Short mmCIF file of C-alpha atoms in Angstrom, two decimals:
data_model
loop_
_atom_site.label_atom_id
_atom_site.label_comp_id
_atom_site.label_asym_id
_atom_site.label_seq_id
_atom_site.Cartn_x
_atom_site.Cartn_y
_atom_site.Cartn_z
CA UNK A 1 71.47 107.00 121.28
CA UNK A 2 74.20 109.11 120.33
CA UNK A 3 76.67 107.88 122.05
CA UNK A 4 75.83 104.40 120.05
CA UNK A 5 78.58 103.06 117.63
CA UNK A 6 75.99 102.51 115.10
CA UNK A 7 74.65 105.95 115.60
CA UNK A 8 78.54 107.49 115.02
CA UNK A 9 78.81 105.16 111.91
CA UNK A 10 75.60 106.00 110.33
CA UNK A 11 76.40 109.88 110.62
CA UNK A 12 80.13 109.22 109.93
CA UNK A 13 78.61 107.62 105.87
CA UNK A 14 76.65 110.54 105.83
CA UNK A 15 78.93 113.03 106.27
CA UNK A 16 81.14 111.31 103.72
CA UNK A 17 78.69 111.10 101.07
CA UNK A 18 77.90 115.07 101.76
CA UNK A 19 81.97 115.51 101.54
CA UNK A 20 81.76 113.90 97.86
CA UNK A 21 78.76 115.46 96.95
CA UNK A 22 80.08 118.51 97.47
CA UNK A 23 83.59 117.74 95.73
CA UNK A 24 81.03 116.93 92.49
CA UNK A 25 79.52 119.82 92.55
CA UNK A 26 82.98 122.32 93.17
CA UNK A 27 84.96 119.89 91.70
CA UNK A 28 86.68 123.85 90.84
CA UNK A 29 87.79 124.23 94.49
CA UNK A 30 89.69 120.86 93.99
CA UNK A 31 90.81 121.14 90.50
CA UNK A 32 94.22 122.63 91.43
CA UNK A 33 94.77 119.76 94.09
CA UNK A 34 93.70 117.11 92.07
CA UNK A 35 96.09 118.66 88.99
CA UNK A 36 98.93 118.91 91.82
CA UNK A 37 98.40 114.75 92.46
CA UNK A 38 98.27 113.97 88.94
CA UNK A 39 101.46 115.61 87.80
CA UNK A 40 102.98 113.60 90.93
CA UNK A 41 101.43 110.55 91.05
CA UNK A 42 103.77 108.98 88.30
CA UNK A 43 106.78 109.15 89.89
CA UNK A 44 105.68 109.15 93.81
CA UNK A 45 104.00 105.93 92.55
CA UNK A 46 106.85 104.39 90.89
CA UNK A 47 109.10 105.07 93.71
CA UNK A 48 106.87 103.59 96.17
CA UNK A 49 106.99 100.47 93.79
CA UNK A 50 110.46 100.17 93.76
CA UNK A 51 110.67 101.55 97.81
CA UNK A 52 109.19 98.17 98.58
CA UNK A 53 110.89 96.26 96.33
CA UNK A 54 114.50 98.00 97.47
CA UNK A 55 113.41 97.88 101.50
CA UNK A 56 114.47 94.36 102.06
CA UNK A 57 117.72 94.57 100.19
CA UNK A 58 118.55 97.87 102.77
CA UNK A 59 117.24 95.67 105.60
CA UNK A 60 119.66 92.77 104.94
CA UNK A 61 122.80 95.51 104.58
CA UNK A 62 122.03 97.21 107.70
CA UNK A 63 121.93 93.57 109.34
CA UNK A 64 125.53 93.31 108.60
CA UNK A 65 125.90 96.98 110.26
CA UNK A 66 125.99 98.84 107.03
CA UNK A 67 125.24 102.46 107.36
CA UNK A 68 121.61 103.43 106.07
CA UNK A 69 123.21 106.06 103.13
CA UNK A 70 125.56 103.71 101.92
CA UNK A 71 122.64 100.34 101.83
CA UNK A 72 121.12 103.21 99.74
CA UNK A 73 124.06 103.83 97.84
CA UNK A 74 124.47 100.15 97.37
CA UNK A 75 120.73 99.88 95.61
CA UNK A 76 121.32 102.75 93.21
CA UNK A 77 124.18 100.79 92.18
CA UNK A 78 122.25 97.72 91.79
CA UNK A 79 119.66 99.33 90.25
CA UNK A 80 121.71 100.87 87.73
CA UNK A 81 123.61 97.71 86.74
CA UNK A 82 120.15 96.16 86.47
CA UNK A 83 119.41 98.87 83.90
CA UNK A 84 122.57 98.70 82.71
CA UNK A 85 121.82 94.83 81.53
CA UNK A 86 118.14 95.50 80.22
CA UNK A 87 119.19 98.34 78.08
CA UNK A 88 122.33 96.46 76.42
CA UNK A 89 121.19 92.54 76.22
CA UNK A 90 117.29 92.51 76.32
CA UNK A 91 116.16 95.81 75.11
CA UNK A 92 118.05 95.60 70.96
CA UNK A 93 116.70 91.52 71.50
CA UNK A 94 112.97 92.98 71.90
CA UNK A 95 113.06 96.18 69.92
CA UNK A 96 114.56 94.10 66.50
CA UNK A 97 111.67 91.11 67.22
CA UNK A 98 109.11 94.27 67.33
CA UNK A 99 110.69 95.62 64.10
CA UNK A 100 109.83 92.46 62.07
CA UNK A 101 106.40 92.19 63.76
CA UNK A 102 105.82 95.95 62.33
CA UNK A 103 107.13 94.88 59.23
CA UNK A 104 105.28 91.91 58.90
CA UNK A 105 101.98 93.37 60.10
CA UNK A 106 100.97 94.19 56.15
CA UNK A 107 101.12 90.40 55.12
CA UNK A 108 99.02 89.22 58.62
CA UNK A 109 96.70 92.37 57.22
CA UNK A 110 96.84 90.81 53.85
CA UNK A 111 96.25 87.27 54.96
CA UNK A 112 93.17 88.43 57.01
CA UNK A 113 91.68 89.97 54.20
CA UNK A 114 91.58 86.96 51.70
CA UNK A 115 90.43 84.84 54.72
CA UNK A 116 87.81 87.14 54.73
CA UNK A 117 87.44 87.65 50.64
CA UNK A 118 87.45 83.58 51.22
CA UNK A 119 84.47 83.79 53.31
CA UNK A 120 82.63 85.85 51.42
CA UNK A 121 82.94 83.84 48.33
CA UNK A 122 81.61 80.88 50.34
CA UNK A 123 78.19 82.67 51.61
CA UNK A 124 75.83 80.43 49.30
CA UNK A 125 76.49 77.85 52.14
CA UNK A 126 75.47 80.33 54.82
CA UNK A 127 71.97 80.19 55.60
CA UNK A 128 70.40 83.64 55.15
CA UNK A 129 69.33 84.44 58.39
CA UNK A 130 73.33 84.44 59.19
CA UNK A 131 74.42 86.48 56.82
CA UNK A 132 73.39 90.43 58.29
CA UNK A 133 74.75 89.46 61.34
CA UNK A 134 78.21 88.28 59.15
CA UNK A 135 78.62 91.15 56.78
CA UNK A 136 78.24 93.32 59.87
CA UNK A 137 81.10 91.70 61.52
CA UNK A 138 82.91 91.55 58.46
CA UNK A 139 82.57 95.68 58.27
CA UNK A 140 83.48 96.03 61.88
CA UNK A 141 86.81 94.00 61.51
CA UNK A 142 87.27 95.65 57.99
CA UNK A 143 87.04 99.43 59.67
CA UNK A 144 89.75 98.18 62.54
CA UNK A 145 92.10 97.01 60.61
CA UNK A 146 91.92 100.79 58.64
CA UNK A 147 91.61 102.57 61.63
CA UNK A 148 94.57 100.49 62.83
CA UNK A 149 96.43 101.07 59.61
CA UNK A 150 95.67 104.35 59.27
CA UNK A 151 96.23 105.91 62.68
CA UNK A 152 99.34 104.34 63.16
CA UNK A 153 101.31 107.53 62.18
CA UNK A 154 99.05 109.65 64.86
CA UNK A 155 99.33 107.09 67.12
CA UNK A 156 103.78 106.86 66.83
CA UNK A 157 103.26 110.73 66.99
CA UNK A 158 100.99 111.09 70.35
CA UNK A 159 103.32 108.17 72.00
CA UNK A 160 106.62 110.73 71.28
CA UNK A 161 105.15 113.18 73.27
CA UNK A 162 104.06 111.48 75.93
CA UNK A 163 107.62 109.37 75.79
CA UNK A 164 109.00 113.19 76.51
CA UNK A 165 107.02 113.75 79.26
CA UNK A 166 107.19 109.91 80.58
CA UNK A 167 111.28 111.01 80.69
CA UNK A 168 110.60 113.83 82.29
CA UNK A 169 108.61 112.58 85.23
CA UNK A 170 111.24 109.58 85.65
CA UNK A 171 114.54 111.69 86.55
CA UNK A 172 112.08 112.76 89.80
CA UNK A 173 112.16 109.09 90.63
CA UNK A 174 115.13 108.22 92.27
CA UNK A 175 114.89 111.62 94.01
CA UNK A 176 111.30 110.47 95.95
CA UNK A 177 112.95 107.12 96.54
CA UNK A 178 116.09 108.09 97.90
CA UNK A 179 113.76 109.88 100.48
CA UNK A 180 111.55 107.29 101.00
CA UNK A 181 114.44 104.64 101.81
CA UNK A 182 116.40 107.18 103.87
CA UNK A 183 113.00 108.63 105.99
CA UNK A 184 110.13 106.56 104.85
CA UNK A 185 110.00 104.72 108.57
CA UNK A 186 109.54 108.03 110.38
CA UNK A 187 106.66 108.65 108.88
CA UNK A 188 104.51 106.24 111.73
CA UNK A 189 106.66 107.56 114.63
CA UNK A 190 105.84 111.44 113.39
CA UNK A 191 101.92 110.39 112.84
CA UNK A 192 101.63 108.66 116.13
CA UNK A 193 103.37 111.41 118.20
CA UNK A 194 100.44 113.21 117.99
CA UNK A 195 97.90 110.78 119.78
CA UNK A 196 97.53 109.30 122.80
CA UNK A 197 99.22 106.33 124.72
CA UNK A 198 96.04 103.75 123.21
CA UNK A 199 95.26 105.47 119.95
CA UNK A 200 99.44 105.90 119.69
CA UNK A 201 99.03 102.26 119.66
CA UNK A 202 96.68 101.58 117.55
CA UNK A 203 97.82 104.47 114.62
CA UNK A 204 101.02 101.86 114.98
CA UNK A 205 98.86 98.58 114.64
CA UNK A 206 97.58 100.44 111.47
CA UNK A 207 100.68 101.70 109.44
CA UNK A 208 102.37 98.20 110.34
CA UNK A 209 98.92 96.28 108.66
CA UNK A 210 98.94 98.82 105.52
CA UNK A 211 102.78 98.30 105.12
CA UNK A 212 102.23 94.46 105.49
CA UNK A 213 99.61 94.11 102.88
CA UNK A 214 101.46 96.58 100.22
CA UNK A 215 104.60 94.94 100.54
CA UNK A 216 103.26 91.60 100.26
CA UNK A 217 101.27 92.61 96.98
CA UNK A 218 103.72 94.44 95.40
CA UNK A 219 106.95 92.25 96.19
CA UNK A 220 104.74 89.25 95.96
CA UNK A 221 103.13 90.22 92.33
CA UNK A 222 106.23 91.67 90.97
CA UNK A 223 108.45 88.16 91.35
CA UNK A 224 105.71 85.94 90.31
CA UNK A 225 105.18 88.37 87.30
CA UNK A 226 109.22 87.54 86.90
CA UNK A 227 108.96 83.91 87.13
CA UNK A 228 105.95 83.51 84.57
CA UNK A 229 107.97 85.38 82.38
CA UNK A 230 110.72 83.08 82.67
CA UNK A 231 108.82 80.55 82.32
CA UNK A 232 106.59 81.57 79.08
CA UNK A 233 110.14 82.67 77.43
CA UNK A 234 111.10 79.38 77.65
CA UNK A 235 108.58 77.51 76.24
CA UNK A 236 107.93 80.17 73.74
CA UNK A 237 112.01 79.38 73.00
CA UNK A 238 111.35 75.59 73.13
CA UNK A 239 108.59 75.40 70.47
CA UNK A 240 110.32 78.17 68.34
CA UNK A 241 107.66 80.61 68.48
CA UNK A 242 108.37 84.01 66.46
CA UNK A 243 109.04 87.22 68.76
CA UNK A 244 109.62 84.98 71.66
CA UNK A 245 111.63 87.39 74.03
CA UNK A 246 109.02 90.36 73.34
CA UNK A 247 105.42 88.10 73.62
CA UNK A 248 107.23 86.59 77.45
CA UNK A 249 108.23 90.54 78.16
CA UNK A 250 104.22 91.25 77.29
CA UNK A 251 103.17 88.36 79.57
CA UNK A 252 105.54 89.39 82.31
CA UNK A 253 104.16 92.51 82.43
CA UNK A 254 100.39 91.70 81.89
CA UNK A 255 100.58 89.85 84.98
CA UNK A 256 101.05 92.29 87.36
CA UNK A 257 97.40 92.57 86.84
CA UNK A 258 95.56 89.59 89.28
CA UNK A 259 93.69 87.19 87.74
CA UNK A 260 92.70 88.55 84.29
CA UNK A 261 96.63 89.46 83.17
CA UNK A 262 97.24 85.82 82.50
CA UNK A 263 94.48 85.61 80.01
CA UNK A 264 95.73 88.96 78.32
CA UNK A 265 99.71 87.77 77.92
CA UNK A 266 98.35 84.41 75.53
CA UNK A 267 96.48 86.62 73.30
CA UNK A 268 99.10 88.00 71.31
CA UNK A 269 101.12 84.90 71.73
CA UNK A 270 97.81 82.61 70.12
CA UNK A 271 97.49 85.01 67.23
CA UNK A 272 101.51 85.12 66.26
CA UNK A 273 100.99 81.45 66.33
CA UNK A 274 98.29 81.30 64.35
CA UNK A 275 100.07 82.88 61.59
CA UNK A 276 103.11 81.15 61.67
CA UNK A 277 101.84 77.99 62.40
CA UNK A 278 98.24 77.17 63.10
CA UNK A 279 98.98 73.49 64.64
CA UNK A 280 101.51 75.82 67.03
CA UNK A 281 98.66 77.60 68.95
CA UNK A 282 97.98 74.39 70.49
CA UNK A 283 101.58 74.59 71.99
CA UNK A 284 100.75 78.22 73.08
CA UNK A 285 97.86 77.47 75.34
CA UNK A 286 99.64 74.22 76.26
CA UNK A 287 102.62 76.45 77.47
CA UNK A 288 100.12 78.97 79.01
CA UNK A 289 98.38 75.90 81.06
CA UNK A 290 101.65 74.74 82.11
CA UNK A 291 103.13 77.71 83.77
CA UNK A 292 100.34 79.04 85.18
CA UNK A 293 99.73 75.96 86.94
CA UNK A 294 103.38 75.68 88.09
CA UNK A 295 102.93 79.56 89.16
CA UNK A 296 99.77 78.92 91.04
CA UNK A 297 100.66 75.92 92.85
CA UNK A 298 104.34 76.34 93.53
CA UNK A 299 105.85 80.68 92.91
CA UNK A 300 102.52 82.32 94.31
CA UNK A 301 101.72 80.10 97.62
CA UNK A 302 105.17 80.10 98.73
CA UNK A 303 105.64 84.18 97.39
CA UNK A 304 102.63 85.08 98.34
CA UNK A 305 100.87 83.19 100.39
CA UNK A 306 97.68 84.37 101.70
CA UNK A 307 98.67 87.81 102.89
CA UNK A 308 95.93 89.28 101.37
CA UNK A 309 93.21 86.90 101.80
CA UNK A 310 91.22 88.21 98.82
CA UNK A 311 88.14 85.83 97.39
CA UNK A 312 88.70 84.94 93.83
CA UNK A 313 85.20 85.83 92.94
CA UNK A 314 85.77 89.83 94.82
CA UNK A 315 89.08 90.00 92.60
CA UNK A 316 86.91 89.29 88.92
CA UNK A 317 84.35 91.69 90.33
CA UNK A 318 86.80 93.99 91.53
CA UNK A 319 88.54 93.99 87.59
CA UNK A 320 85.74 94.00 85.72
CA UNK A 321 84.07 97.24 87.69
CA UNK A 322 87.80 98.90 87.54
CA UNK A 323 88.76 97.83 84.05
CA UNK A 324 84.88 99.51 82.59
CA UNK A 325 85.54 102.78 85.05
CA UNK A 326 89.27 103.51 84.47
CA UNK A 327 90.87 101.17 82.31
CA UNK A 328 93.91 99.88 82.03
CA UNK A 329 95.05 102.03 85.01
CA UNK A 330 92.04 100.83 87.00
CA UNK A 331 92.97 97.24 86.33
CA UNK A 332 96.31 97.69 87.26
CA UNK A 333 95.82 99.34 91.05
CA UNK A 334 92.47 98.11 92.13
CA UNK A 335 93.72 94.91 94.05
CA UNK A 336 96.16 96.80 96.07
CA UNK A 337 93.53 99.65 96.76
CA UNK A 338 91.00 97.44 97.85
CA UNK A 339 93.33 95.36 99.91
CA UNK A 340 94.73 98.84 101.90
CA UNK A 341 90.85 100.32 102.45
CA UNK A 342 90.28 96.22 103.83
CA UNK A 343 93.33 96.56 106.23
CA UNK A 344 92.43 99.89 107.27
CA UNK A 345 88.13 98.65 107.78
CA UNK A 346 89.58 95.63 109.17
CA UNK A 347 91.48 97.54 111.97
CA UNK A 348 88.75 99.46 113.30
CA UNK A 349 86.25 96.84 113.24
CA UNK A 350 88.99 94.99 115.39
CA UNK A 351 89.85 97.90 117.27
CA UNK A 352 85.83 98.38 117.58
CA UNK A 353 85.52 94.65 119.09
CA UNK A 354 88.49 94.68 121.84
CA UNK A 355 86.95 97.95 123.07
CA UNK A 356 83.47 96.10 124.22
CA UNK A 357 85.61 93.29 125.35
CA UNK A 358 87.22 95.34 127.94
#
């Protein structure tokens, strides 16, 4: 019996559940290691972001029998000019369209509250039963829009700090990803060294699955992200709709995040629309429709394809238990977790089923 593979699983969950158990209960032991990952995870993350999304362009130079250090040079460079271009054309475009929203955030306040002072004078028409569960939404919207209003000032004043400290952890990016171009592919050889002809093998089958699916999530997401951006700035430009450049920057961005982030980059869109023109939020959702479908039937099938062979229903599961446990953070790296930990099951279970075949 104990040399049964069901046997070796059973006590391999157990011992894993006694591992966290313990790390629960002397979560002390681990506090400096889990402090040490946090203070790194920022930039080693970020890195590894733009690692994959730099990997191909160092591929393609070496192809044409470029030296490694100078394809590396070569994507600084590009990386700068990229910069370069944000920070001169689309960054003053954004940050003056989010200086009249700020500025123009009293009258929406304003308009809100007669709509509401409107509604209130209208409550003879309201049957009673109605009108507790009204005046107690009316109170909860009342409160947000002070809260809102009034923790603005600690809100500009917590975001400086942590602006300081997001600076600070971004110079130790291009450090970690200088490294990780230049040395990141001896990191398999160096593992598998230390195994066996077979389980060399197989350690190789392993880091070439986990680099498959990461790469194809993170090149994949990132460039249909870009293209529904495109696409929602021009629409947004087409149908004249206030703060166009910095609502399609919001959606570009919201939708790294599978599946719910096209539903979060409308939102702000629908409600700027509403305000300037309430016909116009119509045009919003008929924009939204309209590139989602092009992005779902043409950018992500040929981007994507089905690398990561994930069901729809698993991904809103997967969002909704990661958005209620971590939050925006959870939302954000849940897909590509879950894909890795499939891969990785995946392998075994594989590895498990040619071993009774032979």
């Amino acid at each position: 019996m104990y040399n049964k593979r069901w046997f070796q699983a059973l006590v391999v969950t157990i011992l894993i559940f006694i591992l966290f158990w313990l790390m629960r209960h002397n979560h002390y032991v681990f506090e400096p290691v889990f402090k040490y990952v946090s203070a790194i995870a920022f930039p080693v993350i970020a890195a590894g972001v733009l690692y994959y999304v730099t990997r191909p362009i160092v591929h393609m130079l070496e192809e044409y029998r470029i030296p490694r250090l100078l394809s590396i040079f070569v994507v600084f460079l590009l990386l700068i000019v990229v910069g370069f271009l944000v920070v001169n054309f689309i960054a003053p475009i954004a940050q003056q369209q989010f200086s009249r929203f700020y500025d123009n955030l009293p009258s929406m306040i304003n308009e809100v509250e007669d709509l509401i002072t409107l509604w209130q004078s209208n409550q003879d028409i309201i049957p009673e039963q109605f009108m507790s569960e009204i005046k107690s939404a009316q109170e909860q919207l009342t409160g947000s829009i002070k809260d809102v209003t009034l923790g603005f000032t600690d809100f500009l004043i917590n975001t400086l700090a942590q602006i300081v400290q997001f600076l600070f952890l971004l110079i130790l990016v291009p450090f970690f990803l200088f490294f990780m171009l230049k040395d990141g592919e001896k990191l398999q050889p160096f593992v598998s060294q230390f195994f066996k002809d077979k389980k060399s093998e197989s350690i190789t089958r392993l880091f070439q699955r986990v680099d498959h699916t990461l790469s194809s999530f993170i090149q994949g997401q990132l460039l249909v992200s870009f293209f529904v951006g495109i696409l929602l700035f021009i629409g947004y430009v087409i149908i004249d709709l206030n703060y166009s450049l910095t609502l399609a920057l919001f959606g570009l961005i919201t939708n790294v995040i599978p599946f719910a982030g096209p539903y979060l980059a409308v939102v702000p869109a629908i409600l700027v629309a509403l305000f300037q023109d309430p016909q116009m939020v119509l045009w919003v959702i008929v924009i939204m429709i309209i590139a989602q479908q092009i992005e779902g039937n043409f950018i992500s099938p040929n981007v994507m394809g089905k690398a990561l062979s994930i069901h729809p229903l698993t991904i809103i599961t997967l969002i909704l238990a990661a958005g209620s446990i971590a939050g925006f953070l959870g939302l954000l790296f849940v897909i590509p977790f879950y894909a890795v930990i499939k891969a990785i099951i995946g392998h075994f279970y594989e590895e498990a089923l040619d071993s009774k075949e032979f």
